[in-house]
JSON list of N, CA and C in Angstrom, two decimals:
[
{"chain": "P", "resi": 1, "resn": "MET", "atom": "N", "xyz": [-17.28, -32.91, 105.93]},
{"chain": "P", "resi": 1, "resn": "MET", "atom": "CA", "xyz": [-16.20, -33.74, 106.41]},
{"chain": "P", "resi": 1, "resn": "MET", "atom": "C", "xyz": [-15.00, -32.88, 106.80]},
{"chain": "P", "resi": 2, "resn": "ALA", "atom": "N", "xyz": [-14.70, -31.86, 106.01]},
{"chain": "P", "resi": 2, "resn": "ALA", "atom": "CA", "xyz": [-13.54, -31.01, 106.30]},
{"chain": "P", "resi": 2, "resn": "ALA", "atom": "C", "xyz": [-13.75, -30.23, 107.59]},
{"chain": "P", "resi": 3, "resn": "ILE", "atom": "N", "xyz": [-14.99, -29.88, 107.88]},
{"chain": "P", "resi": 3, "resn": "ILE", "atom": "CA", "xyz": [-15.28, -29.14, 109.11]},
{"chain": "P", "resi": 3, "resn": "ILE", "atom": "C", "xyz": [-15.03, -30.03, 110.33]},
{"chain": "P", "resi": 4, "resn": "VAL", "atom": "N", "xyz": [-15.37, -31.29, 110.24]},
{"chain": "P", "resi": 4, "resn": "VAL", "atom": "CA", "xyz": [-15.14, -32.22, 111.34]},
{"chain": "P", "resi": 4, "resn": "VAL", "atom": "C", "xyz": [-13.64, -32.40, 111.57]},
{"chain": "P", "resi": 5, "resn": "VAL", "atom": "N", "xyz": [-12.88, -32.57, 110.50]},
{"chain": "P", "resi": 5, "resn": "VAL", "atom": "CA", "xyz": [-11.43, -32.73, 110.61]},
{"chain": "P", "resi": 5, "resn": "VAL", "atom": "C", "xyz": [-10.80, -31.47, 111.20]},
{"chain": "P", "resi": 6, "resn": "ALA", "atom": "N", "xyz": [-11.24, -30.32, 110.76]},
{"chain": "P", "resi": 6, "resn": "ALA", "atom": "CA", "xyz": [-10.72, -29.07, 111.29]},
{"chain": "P", "resi": 6, "resn": "ALA", "atom": "C", "xyz": [-11.03, -28.93, 112.78]},
{"chain": "P", "resi": 7, "resn": "PHE", "atom": "N", "xyz": [-12.24, -29.30, 113.17]},
{"chain": "P", "resi": 7, "resn": "PHE", "atom": "CA", "xyz": [-12.63, -29.23, 114.58]},
{"chain": "P", "resi": 7, "resn": "PHE", "atom": "C", "xyz": [-11.79, -30.17, 115.44]},
{"chain": "P", "resi": 8, "resn": "VAL", "atom": "N", "xyz": [-11.58, -31.40, 114.97]},
{"chain": "P", "resi": 8, "resn": "VAL", "atom": "CA", "xyz": [-10.77, -32.37, 115.72]},
{"chain": "P", "resi": 8, "resn": "VAL", "atom": "C", "xyz": [-9.33, -31.89, 115.82]},
{"chain": "P", "resi": 9, "resn": "LEU", "atom": "N", "xyz": [-8.76, -31.38, 114.74]},
{"chain": "P", "resi": 9, "resn": "LEU", "atom": "CA", "xyz": [-7.40, -30.84, 114.78]},
{"chain": "P", "resi": 9, "resn": "LEU", "atom": "C", "xyz": [-7.29, -29.68, 115.76]},
{"chain": "P", "resi": 10, "resn": "TYR", "atom": "N", "xyz": [-8.28, -28.82, 115.78]},
{"chain": "P", "resi": 10, "resn": "TYR", "atom": "CA", "xyz": [-8.28, -27.68, 116.71]},
{"chain": "P", "resi": 10, "resn": "TYR", "atom": "C", "xyz": [-8.26, -28.17, 118.15]},
{"chain": "P", "resi": 11, "resn": "LYS", "atom": "N", "xyz": [-9.09, -29.16, 118.47]},
{"chain": "P", "resi": 11, "resn": "LYS", "atom": "CA", "xyz": [-9.16, -29.68, 119.84]},
{"chain": "P", "resi": 11, "resn": "LYS", "atom": "C", "xyz": [-7.85, -30.35, 120.24]},
{"chain": "P", "resi": 12, "resn": "VAL", "atom": "N", "xyz": [-7.27, -31.12, 119.34]},
{"chain": "P", "resi": 12, "resn": "VAL", "atom": "CA", "xyz": [-6.01, -31.81, 119.64]},
{"chain": "P", "resi": 12, "resn": "VAL", "atom": "C", "xyz": [-4.88, -30.82, 119.86]},
{"chain": "P", "resi": 13, "resn": "LEU", "atom": "N", "xyz": [-4.78, -29.83, 118.99]},
{"chain": "P", "resi": 13, "resn": "LEU", "atom": "CA", "xyz": [-3.71, -28.83, 119.13]},
{"chain": "P", "resi": 13, "resn": "LEU", "atom": "C", "xyz": [-3.90, -27.97, 120.38]},
{"chain": "P", "resi": 14, "resn": "LYS", "atom": "N", "xyz": [-5.15, -27.67, 120.70]},
{"chain": "P", "resi": 14, "resn": "LYS", "atom": "CA", "xyz": [-5.43, -26.89, 121.90]},
{"chain": "P", "resi": 14, "resn": "LYS", "atom": "C", "xyz": [-5.02, -27.67, 123.14]},
{"chain": "P", "resi": 15, "resn": "THR", "atom": "N", "xyz": [-5.32, -28.96, 123.17]},
{"chain": "P", "resi": 15, "resn": "THR", "atom": "CA", "xyz": [-4.95, -29.81, 124.30]},
{"chain": "P", "resi": 15, "resn": "THR", "atom": "C", "xyz": [-3.43, -29.96, 124.39]},
{"chain": "P", "resi": 16, "resn": "ALA", "atom": "N", "xyz": [-2.76, -30.17, 123.28]},
{"chain": "P", "resi": 16, "resn": "ALA", "atom": "CA", "xyz": [-1.31, -30.32, 123.28]},
{"chain": "P", "resi": 16, "resn": "ALA", "atom": "C", "xyz": [-0.64, -29.04, 123.75]},
{"chain": "P", "resi": 17, "resn": "THR", "atom": "N", "xyz": [-1.14, -27.90, 123.33]},
{"chain": "P", "resi": 17, "resn": "THR", "atom": "CA", "xyz": [-0.58, -26.62, 123.75]},
{"chain": "P", "resi": 17, "resn": "THR", "atom": "C", "xyz": [-0.77, -26.43, 125.25]},
{"chain": "P", "resi": 18, "resn": "SER", "atom": "N", "xyz": [-1.94, -26.77, 125.75]},
{"chain": "P", "resi": 18, "resn": "SER", "atom": "CA", "xyz": [-2.21, -26.65, 127.18]},
{"chain": "P", "resi": 18, "resn": "SER", "atom": "C", "xyz": [-1.28, -27.55, 127.99]},
{"chain": "P", "resi": 19, "resn": "LEU", "atom": "N", "xyz": [-1.10, -28.79, 127.55]},
{"chain": "P", "resi": 19, "resn": "LEU", "atom": "CA", "xyz": [-0.19, -29.70, 128.25]},
{"chain": "P", "resi": 19, "resn": "LEU", "atom": "C", "xyz": [1.25, -29.19, 128.23]},
{"chain": "P", "resi": 20, "resn": "ALA", "atom": "N", "xyz": [1.68, -28.65, 127.09]},
{"chain": "P", "resi": 20, "resn": "ALA", "atom": "CA", "xyz": [3.04, -28.13, 126.99]},
{"chain": "P", "resi": 20, "resn": "ALA", "atom": "C", "xyz": [3.25, -26.94, 127.93]},
{"chain": "P", "resi": 21, "resn": "ILE", "atom": "N", "xyz": [2.28, -26.05, 127.99]},
{"chain": "P", "resi": 21, "resn": "ILE", "atom": "CA", "xyz": [2.39, -24.89, 128.89]},
{"chain": "P", "resi": 21, "resn": "ILE", "atom": "C", "xyz": [2.41, -25.35, 130.34]},
{"chain": "P", "resi": 22, "resn": "ASN", "atom": "N", "xyz": [1.53, -26.29, 130.71]},
{"chain": "P", "resi": 22, "resn": "ASN", "atom": "CA", "xyz": [1.54, -26.81, 132.07]},
{"chain": "P", "resi": 22, "resn": "ASN", "atom": "C", "xyz": [2.86, -27.48, 132.41]},
{"chain": "P", "resi": 23, "resn": "ALA", "atom": "N", "xyz": [3.42, -28.24, 131.48]},
{"chain": "P", "resi": 23, "resn": "ALA", "atom": "CA", "xyz": [4.69, -28.92, 131.72]},
{"chain": "P", "resi": 23, "resn": "ALA", "atom": "C", "xyz": [5.81, -27.92, 131.95]},
{"chain": "P", "resi": 24, "resn": "VAL", "atom": "N", "xyz": [5.87, -26.89, 131.14]},
{"chain": "P", "resi": 24, "resn": "VAL", "atom": "CA", "xyz": [6.92, -25.88, 131.29]},
{"chain": "P", "resi": 24, "resn": "VAL", "atom": "C", "xyz": [6.77, -25.14, 132.61]},
{"chain": "P", "resi": 25, "resn": "LEU", "atom": "N", "xyz": [5.56, -24.73, 132.95]},
{"chain": "P", "resi": 25, "resn": "LEU", "atom": "CA", "xyz": [5.34, -24.04, 134.22]},
{"chain": "P", "resi": 25, "resn": "LEU", "atom": "C", "xyz": [5.67, -24.93, 135.41]},
{"chain": "P", "resi": 26, "resn": "GLY", "atom": "N", "xyz": [5.28, -26.18, 135.34]},
{"chain": "P", "resi": 26, "resn": "GLY", "atom": "CA", "xyz": [5.57, -27.12, 136.42]},
{"chain": "P", "resi": 26, "resn": "GLY", "atom": "C", "xyz": [7.06, -27.34, 136.61]},
{"chain": "P", "resi": 27, "resn": "VAL", "atom": "N", "xyz": [7.78, -27.52, 135.51]},
{"chain": "P", "resi": 27, "resn": "VAL", "atom": "CA", "xyz": [9.23, -27.72, 135.60]},
{"chain": "P", "resi": 27, "resn": "VAL", "atom": "C", "xyz": [9.90, -26.46, 136.12]},
{"chain": "P", "resi": 28, "resn": "LEU", "atom": "N", "xyz": [9.41, -25.29, 135.74]},
{"chain": "P", "resi": 28, "resn": "LEU", "atom": "CA", "xyz": [9.96, -24.04, 136.28]},
{"chain": "P", "resi": 28, "resn": "LEU", "atom": "C", "xyz": [9.74, -23.95, 137.79]},
{"chain": "P", "resi": 29, "resn": "VAL", "atom": "N", "xyz": [8.57, -24.37, 138.27]},
{"chain": "P", "resi": 29, "resn": "VAL", "atom": "CA", "xyz": [8.31, -24.37, 139.70]},
{"chain": "P", "resi": 29, "resn": "VAL", "atom": "C", "xyz": [9.23, -25.37, 140.41]},
{"chain": "P", "resi": 30, "resn": "LEU", "atom": "N", "xyz": [9.43, -26.54, 139.82]},
{"chain": "P", "resi": 30, "resn": "LEU", "atom": "CA", "xyz": [10.33, -27.53, 140.41]},
{"chain": "P", "resi": 30, "resn": "LEU", "atom": "C", "xyz": [11.77, -27.02, 140.46]},
{"chain": "P", "resi": 31, "resn": "THR", "atom": "N", "xyz": [12.20, -26.36, 139.38]},
{"chain": "P", "resi": 31, "resn": "THR", "atom": "CA", "xyz": [13.55, -25.80, 139.34]},
{"chain": "P", "resi": 31, "resn": "THR", "atom": "C", "xyz": [13.70, -24.69, 140.38]},
{"chain": "P", "resi": 32, "resn": "ALA", "atom": "N", "xyz": [12.70, -23.85, 140.52]},
{"chain": "P", "resi": 32, "resn": "ALA", "atom": "CA", "xyz": [12.74, -22.79, 141.53]},
{"chain": "P", "resi": 32, "resn": "ALA", "atom": "C", "xyz": [12.81, -23.39, 142.93]},
{"chain": "P", "resi": 33, "resn": "ALA", "atom": "N", "xyz": [12.07, -24.47, 143.18]},
{"chain": "P", "resi": 33, "resn": "ALA", "atom": "CA", "xyz": [12.11, -25.13, 144.48]},
{"chain": "P", "resi": 33, "resn": "ALA", "atom": "C", "xyz": [13.49, -25.71, 144.75]},
{"chain": "P", "resi": 34, "resn": "LYS", "atom": "N", "xyz": [14.11, -26.25, 143.71]},
{"chain": "P", "resi": 34, "resn": "LYS", "atom": "CA", "xyz": [15.46, -26.79, 143.87]},
{"chain": "P", "resi": 34, "resn": "LYS", "atom": "C", "xyz": [16.45, -25.69, 144.23]},
{"chain": "P", "resi": 35, "resn": "LEU", "atom": "N", "xyz": [16.32, -24.55, 143.55]},
{"chain": "P", "resi": 35, "resn": "LEU", "atom": "CA", "xyz": [17.27, -23.46, 143.78]},
{"chain": "P", "resi": 35, "resn": "LEU", "atom": "C", "xyz": [16.99, -22.72, 145.09]},
{"chain": "P", "resi": 36, "resn": "LEU", "atom": "N", "xyz": [15.74, -22.43, 145.38]},
{"chain": "P", "resi": 36, "resn": "LEU", "atom": "CA", "xyz": [15.40, -21.63, 146.56]},
{"chain": "P", "resi": 36, "resn": "LEU", "atom": "C", "xyz": [15.43, -22.42, 147.86]},
{"chain": "P", "resi": 37, "resn": "PHE", "atom": "N", "xyz": [14.94, -23.66, 147.83]},
{"chain": "P", "resi": 37, "resn": "PHE", "atom": "CA", "xyz": [14.82, -24.44, 149.05]},
{"chain": "P", "resi": 37, "resn": "PHE", "atom": "C", "xyz": [15.86, -25.55, 149.16]},
{"chain": "P", "resi": 38, "resn": "GLY", "atom": "N", "xyz": [16.68, -25.72, 148.14]},
{"chain": "P", "resi": 38, "resn": "GLY", "atom": "CA", "xyz": [17.72, -26.74, 148.17]},
{"chain": "P", "resi": 38, "resn": "GLY", "atom": "C", "xyz": [17.21, -28.17, 148.14]},
{"chain": "P", "resi": 39, "resn": "LEU", "atom": "N", "xyz": [16.01, -28.36, 147.62]},
{"chain": "P", "resi": 39, "resn": "LEU", "atom": "CA", "xyz": [15.46, -29.71, 147.53]},
{"chain": "P", "resi": 39, "resn": "LEU", "atom": "C", "xyz": [16.15, -30.47, 146.40]},
{"chain": "P", "resi": 40, "resn": "GLU", "atom": "N", "xyz": [16.35, -31.73, 146.60]},
{"chain": "P", "resi": 40, "resn": "GLU", "atom": "CA", "xyz": [16.95, -32.59, 145.57]},
{"chain": "P", "resi": 40, "resn": "GLU", "atom": "C", "xyz": [15.85, -33.35, 144.84]},
{"chain": "P", "resi": 41, "resn": "ILE", "atom": "N", "xyz": [15.12, -32.64, 144.01]},
{"chain": "P", "resi": 41, "resn": "ILE", "atom": "CA", "xyz": [14.01, -33.24, 143.27]},
{"chain": "P", "resi": 41, "resn": "ILE", "atom": "C", "xyz": [14.54, -33.79, 141.95]},
{"chain": "P", "resi": 42, "resn": "ALA", "atom": "N", "xyz": [14.27, -35.06, 141.71]},
{"chain": "P", "resi": 42, "resn": "ALA", "atom": "CA", "xyz": [14.67, -35.68, 140.45]},
{"chain": "P", "resi": 42, "resn": "ALA", "atom": "C", "xyz": [13.63, -35.32, 139.39]},
{"chain": "P", "resi": 43, "resn": "ILE", "atom": "N", "xyz": [14.05, -34.57, 138.38]},
{"chain": "P", "resi": 43, "resn": "ILE", "atom": "CA", "xyz": [13.13, -34.20, 137.30]},
{"chain": "P", "resi": 43, "resn": "ILE", "atom": "C", "xyz": [13.21, -35.29, 136.24]},
{"chain": "P", "resi": 44, "resn": "THR", "atom": "N", "xyz": [12.29, -36.23, 136.33]},
{"chain": "P", "resi": 44, "resn": "THR", "atom": "CA", "xyz": [12.24, -37.36, 135.41]},
{"chain": "P", "resi": 44, "resn": "THR", "atom": "C", "xyz": [11.03, -37.19, 134.49]},
{"chain": "P", "resi": 45, "resn": "TRP", "atom": "N", "xyz": [10.84, -38.13, 133.60]},
{"chain": "P", "resi": 45, "resn": "TRP", "atom": "CA", "xyz": [9.70, -38.05, 132.69]},
{"chain": "P", "resi": 45, "resn": "TRP", "atom": "C", "xyz": [8.39, -38.19, 133.46]},
{"chain": "P", "resi": 46, "resn": "VAL", "atom": "N", "xyz": [8.43, -38.92, 134.60]},
{"chain": "P", "resi": 46, "resn": "VAL", "atom": "CA", "xyz": [7.23, -39.05, 135.42]},
{"chain": "P", "resi": 46, "resn": "VAL", "atom": "C", "xyz": [6.87, -37.70, 136.04]},
{"chain": "P", "resi": 47, "resn": "ALA", "atom": "N", "xyz": [7.87, -36.98, 136.54]},
{"chain": "P", "resi": 47, "resn": "ALA", "atom": "CA", "xyz": [7.63, -35.67, 137.14]},
{"chain": "P", "resi": 47, "resn": "ALA", "atom": "C", "xyz": [7.10, -34.70, 136.08]},
{"chain": "P", "resi": 48, "resn": "VAL", "atom": "N", "xyz": [7.68, -34.73, 134.90]},
{"chain": "P", "resi": 48, "resn": "VAL", "atom": "CA", "xyz": [7.22, -33.85, 133.82]},
{"chain": "P", "resi": 48, "resn": "VAL", "atom": "C", "xyz": [5.79, -34.21, 133.41]},
{"chain": "P", "resi": 49, "resn": "LEU", "atom": "N", "xyz": [5.47, -35.48, 133.38]},
{"chain": "P", "resi": 49, "resn": "LEU", "atom": "CA", "xyz": [4.11, -35.91, 133.04]},
{"chain": "P", "resi": 49, "resn": "LEU", "atom": "C", "xyz": [3.11, -35.44, 134.11]},
{"chain": "P", "resi": 50, "resn": "ILE", "atom": "N", "xyz": [3.49, -35.54, 135.37]},
{"chain": "P", "resi": 50, "resn": "ILE", "atom": "CA", "xyz": [2.61, -35.05, 136.45]},
{"chain": "P", "resi": 50, "resn": "ILE", "atom": "C", "xyz": [2.42, -33.55, 136.32]},
{"chain": "P", "resi": 51, "resn": "CYS", "atom": "N", "xyz": [3.49, -32.83, 136.01]},
{"chain": "P", "resi": 51, "resn": "CYS", "atom": "CA", "xyz": [3.38, -31.38, 135.82]},
{"chain": "P", "resi": 51, "resn": "CYS", "atom": "C", "xyz": [2.54, -31.04, 134.60]},
{"chain": "P", "resi": 52, "resn": "ALA", "atom": "N", "xyz": [2.65, -31.83, 133.53]},
{"chain": "P", "resi": 52, "resn": "ALA", "atom": "CA", "xyz": [1.87, -31.56, 132.32]},
{"chain": "P", "resi": 52, "resn": "ALA", "atom": "C", "xyz": [0.38, -31.74, 132.58]},
{"chain": "P", "resi": 53, "resn": "ILE", "atom": "N", "xyz": [0.04, -32.74, 133.38]},
{"chain": "P", "resi": 53, "resn": "ILE", "atom": "CA", "xyz": [-1.37, -32.99, 133.66]},
{"chain": "P", "resi": 53, "resn": "ILE", "atom": "C", "xyz": [-1.88, -32.08, 134.78]},
{"chain": "P", "resi": 54, "resn": "GLY", "atom": "N", "xyz": [-1.08, -31.93, 135.82]},
{"chain": "P", "resi": 54, "resn": "GLY", "atom": "CA", "xyz": [-1.53, -31.18, 136.98]},
{"chain": "P", "resi": 54, "resn": "GLY", "atom": "C", "xyz": [-1.09, -29.73, 137.04]},
{"chain": "P", "resi": 55, "resn": "GLY", "atom": "N", "xyz": [-0.17, -29.34, 136.18]},
{"chain": "P", "resi": 55, "resn": "GLY", "atom": "CA", "xyz": [0.32, -27.96, 136.16]},
{"chain": "P", "resi": 55, "resn": "GLY", "atom": "C", "xyz": [1.08, -27.62, 137.43]},
{"chain": "P", "resi": 56, "resn": "VAL", "atom": "N", "xyz": [0.87, -26.42, 137.91]},
{"chain": "P", "resi": 56, "resn": "VAL", "atom": "CA", "xyz": [1.56, -25.95, 139.11]},
{"chain": "P", "resi": 56, "resn": "VAL", "atom": "C", "xyz": [1.12, -26.76, 140.34]},
{"chain": "P", "resi": 57, "resn": "ILE", "atom": "N", "xyz": [-0.13, -27.16, 140.38]},
{"chain": "P", "resi": 57, "resn": "ILE", "atom": "CA", "xyz": [-0.61, -27.99, 141.49]},
{"chain": "P", "resi": 57, "resn": "ILE", "atom": "C", "xyz": [0.14, -29.32, 141.51]},
{"chain": "P", "resi": 58, "resn": "GLY", "atom": "N", "xyz": [0.35, -29.91, 140.36]},
{"chain": "P", "resi": 58, "resn": "GLY", "atom": "CA", "xyz": [1.13, -31.14, 140.28]},
{"chain": "P", "resi": 58, "resn": "GLY", "atom": "C", "xyz": [2.55, -30.94, 140.75]},
{"chain": "P", "resi": 59, "resn": "ALA", "atom": "N", "xyz": [3.14, -29.81, 140.41]},
{"chain": "P", "resi": 59, "resn": "ALA", "atom": "CA", "xyz": [4.50, -29.51, 140.87]},
{"chain": "P", "resi": 59, "resn": "ALA", "atom": "C", "xyz": [4.53, -29.36, 142.38]},
{"chain": "P", "resi": 60, "resn": "LEU", "atom": "N", "xyz": [3.51, -28.74, 142.95]},
{"chain": "P", "resi": 60, "resn": "LEU", "atom": "CA", "xyz": [3.45, -28.59, 144.40]},
{"chain": "P", "resi": 60, "resn": "LEU", "atom": "C", "xyz": [3.30, -29.95, 145.09]},
{"chain": "P", "resi": 61, "resn": "VAL", "atom": "N", "xyz": [2.55, -30.85, 144.48]},
{"chain": "P", "resi": 61, "resn": "VAL", "atom": "CA", "xyz": [2.43, -32.21, 145.03]},
{"chain": "P", "resi": 61, "resn": "VAL", "atom": "C", "xyz": [3.79, -32.91, 145.01]},
{"chain": "P", "resi": 62, "resn": "ILE", "atom": "N", "xyz": [4.53, -32.76, 143.94]},
{"chain": "P", "resi": 62, "resn": "ILE", "atom": "CA", "xyz": [5.86, -33.35, 143.84]},
{"chain": "P", "resi": 62, "resn": "ILE", "atom": "C", "xyz": [6.78, -32.77, 144.91]},
{"chain": "P", "resi": 63, "resn": "ILE", "atom": "N", "xyz": [6.70, -31.46, 145.13]},
{"chain": "P", "resi": 63, "resn": "ILE", "atom": "CA", "xyz": [7.54, -30.81, 146.14]},
{"chain": "P", "resi": 63, "resn": "ILE", "atom": "C", "xyz": [7.20, -31.34, 147.53]},
{"chain": "P", "resi": 64, "resn": "VAL", "atom": "N", "xyz": [5.92, -31.47, 147.83]},
{"chain": "P", "resi": 64, "resn": "VAL", "atom": "CA", "xyz": [5.52, -31.99, 149.14]},
{"chain": "P", "resi": 64, "resn": "VAL", "atom": "C", "xyz": [5.98, -33.44, 149.31]},
{"chain": "P", "resi": 65, "resn": "LEU", "atom": "N", "xyz": [5.80, -34.26, 148.29]},
{"chain": "P", "resi": 65, "resn": "LEU", "atom": "CA", "xyz": [6.24, -35.66, 148.37]},
{"chain": "P", "resi": 65, "resn": "LEU", "atom": "C", "xyz": [7.75, -35.75, 148.54]},
{"chain": "P", "resi": 66, "resn": "ASN", "atom": "N", "xyz": [8.49, -34.87, 147.87]},
{"chain": "P", "resi": 66, "resn": "ASN", "atom": "CA", "xyz": [9.94, -34.86, 148.03]},
{"chain": "P", "resi": 66, "resn": "ASN", "atom": "C", "xyz": [10.34, -34.40, 149.42]},
{"chain": "P", "resi": 67, "resn": "TYR", "atom": "N", "xyz": [9.67, -33.39, 149.92]},
{"chain": "P", "resi": 67, "resn": "TYR", "atom": "CA", "xyz": [9.96, -32.87, 151.25]},
{"chain": "P", "resi": 67, "resn": "TYR", "atom": "C", "xyz": [9.72, -33.93, 152.33]},
{"chain": "P", "resi": 68, "resn": "LEU", "atom": "N", "xyz": [8.68, -34.73, 152.14]},
{"chain": "P", "resi": 68, "resn": "LEU", "atom": "CA", "xyz": [8.37, -35.80, 153.09]},
{"chain": "P", "resi": 68, "resn": "LEU", "atom": "C", "xyz": [9.20, -37.06, 152.83]},
{"chain": "P", "resi": 69, "resn": "LYS", "atom": "N", "xyz": [10.07, -37.01, 151.83]},
{"chain": "P", "resi": 69, "resn": "LYS", "atom": "CA", "xyz": [10.94, -38.14, 151.45]},
{"chain": "P", "resi": 69, "resn": "LYS", "atom": "C", "xyz": [10.14, -39.37, 151.04]},
{"chain": "P", "resi": 70, "resn": "VAL", "atom": "N", "xyz": [8.99, -39.14, 150.39]},
{"chain": "P", "resi": 70, "resn": "VAL", "atom": "CA", "xyz": [8.15, -40.25, 149.93]},
{"chain": "P", "resi": 70, "resn": "VAL", "atom": "C", "xyz": [8.49, -40.62, 148.49]},
{"chain": "P", "resi": 71, "resn": "ALA", "atom": "N", "xyz": [8.69, -39.62, 147.64]},
{"chain": "P", "resi": 71, "resn": "ALA", "atom": "CA", "xyz": [8.97, -39.87, 146.23]},
{"chain": "P", "resi": 71, "resn": "ALA", "atom": "C", "xyz": [9.81, -38.76, 145.64]},
{"chain": "P", "resi": 72, "resn": "PHE", "atom": "N", "xyz": [10.36, -38.98, 144.48]},
{"chain": "P", "resi": 72, "resn": "PHE", "atom": "CA", "xyz": [11.17, -38.01, 143.73]},
{"chain": "P", "resi": 72, "resn": "PHE", "atom": "C", "xyz": [12.40, -37.59, 144.52]},
{"chain": "P", "resi": 73, "resn": "VAL", "atom": "N", "xyz": [12.98, -38.54, 145.22]},
{"chain": "P", "resi": 73, "resn": "VAL", "atom": "CA", "xyz": [14.17, -38.26, 146.04]},
{"chain": "P", "resi": 73, "resn": "VAL", "atom": "C", "xyz": [15.40, -38.47, 145.21]}
]
C-alpha cells in the first residue's frame, strides 16, 4: 500500500512541477513580447493557465491571438 501511495505522490508532484515550470516560462515569454514588441497582452489567470498547459507554444498562441486583436487585448 505504501508503494502505491508513494508512486501516486511522485506522479502528482512531477506533474505539478512540470506545470509550474511551463507557467513560468510562458509568462516570461509573454513579458518579453510585451517589452520587445510593445504588445499589450493582458496576463490573466486564463493566460497563465494556457501557458501552464501549453508552455512556450501556448504563449506563442496568445501572442498571435493578441497580435490579430482576437483575444488577450
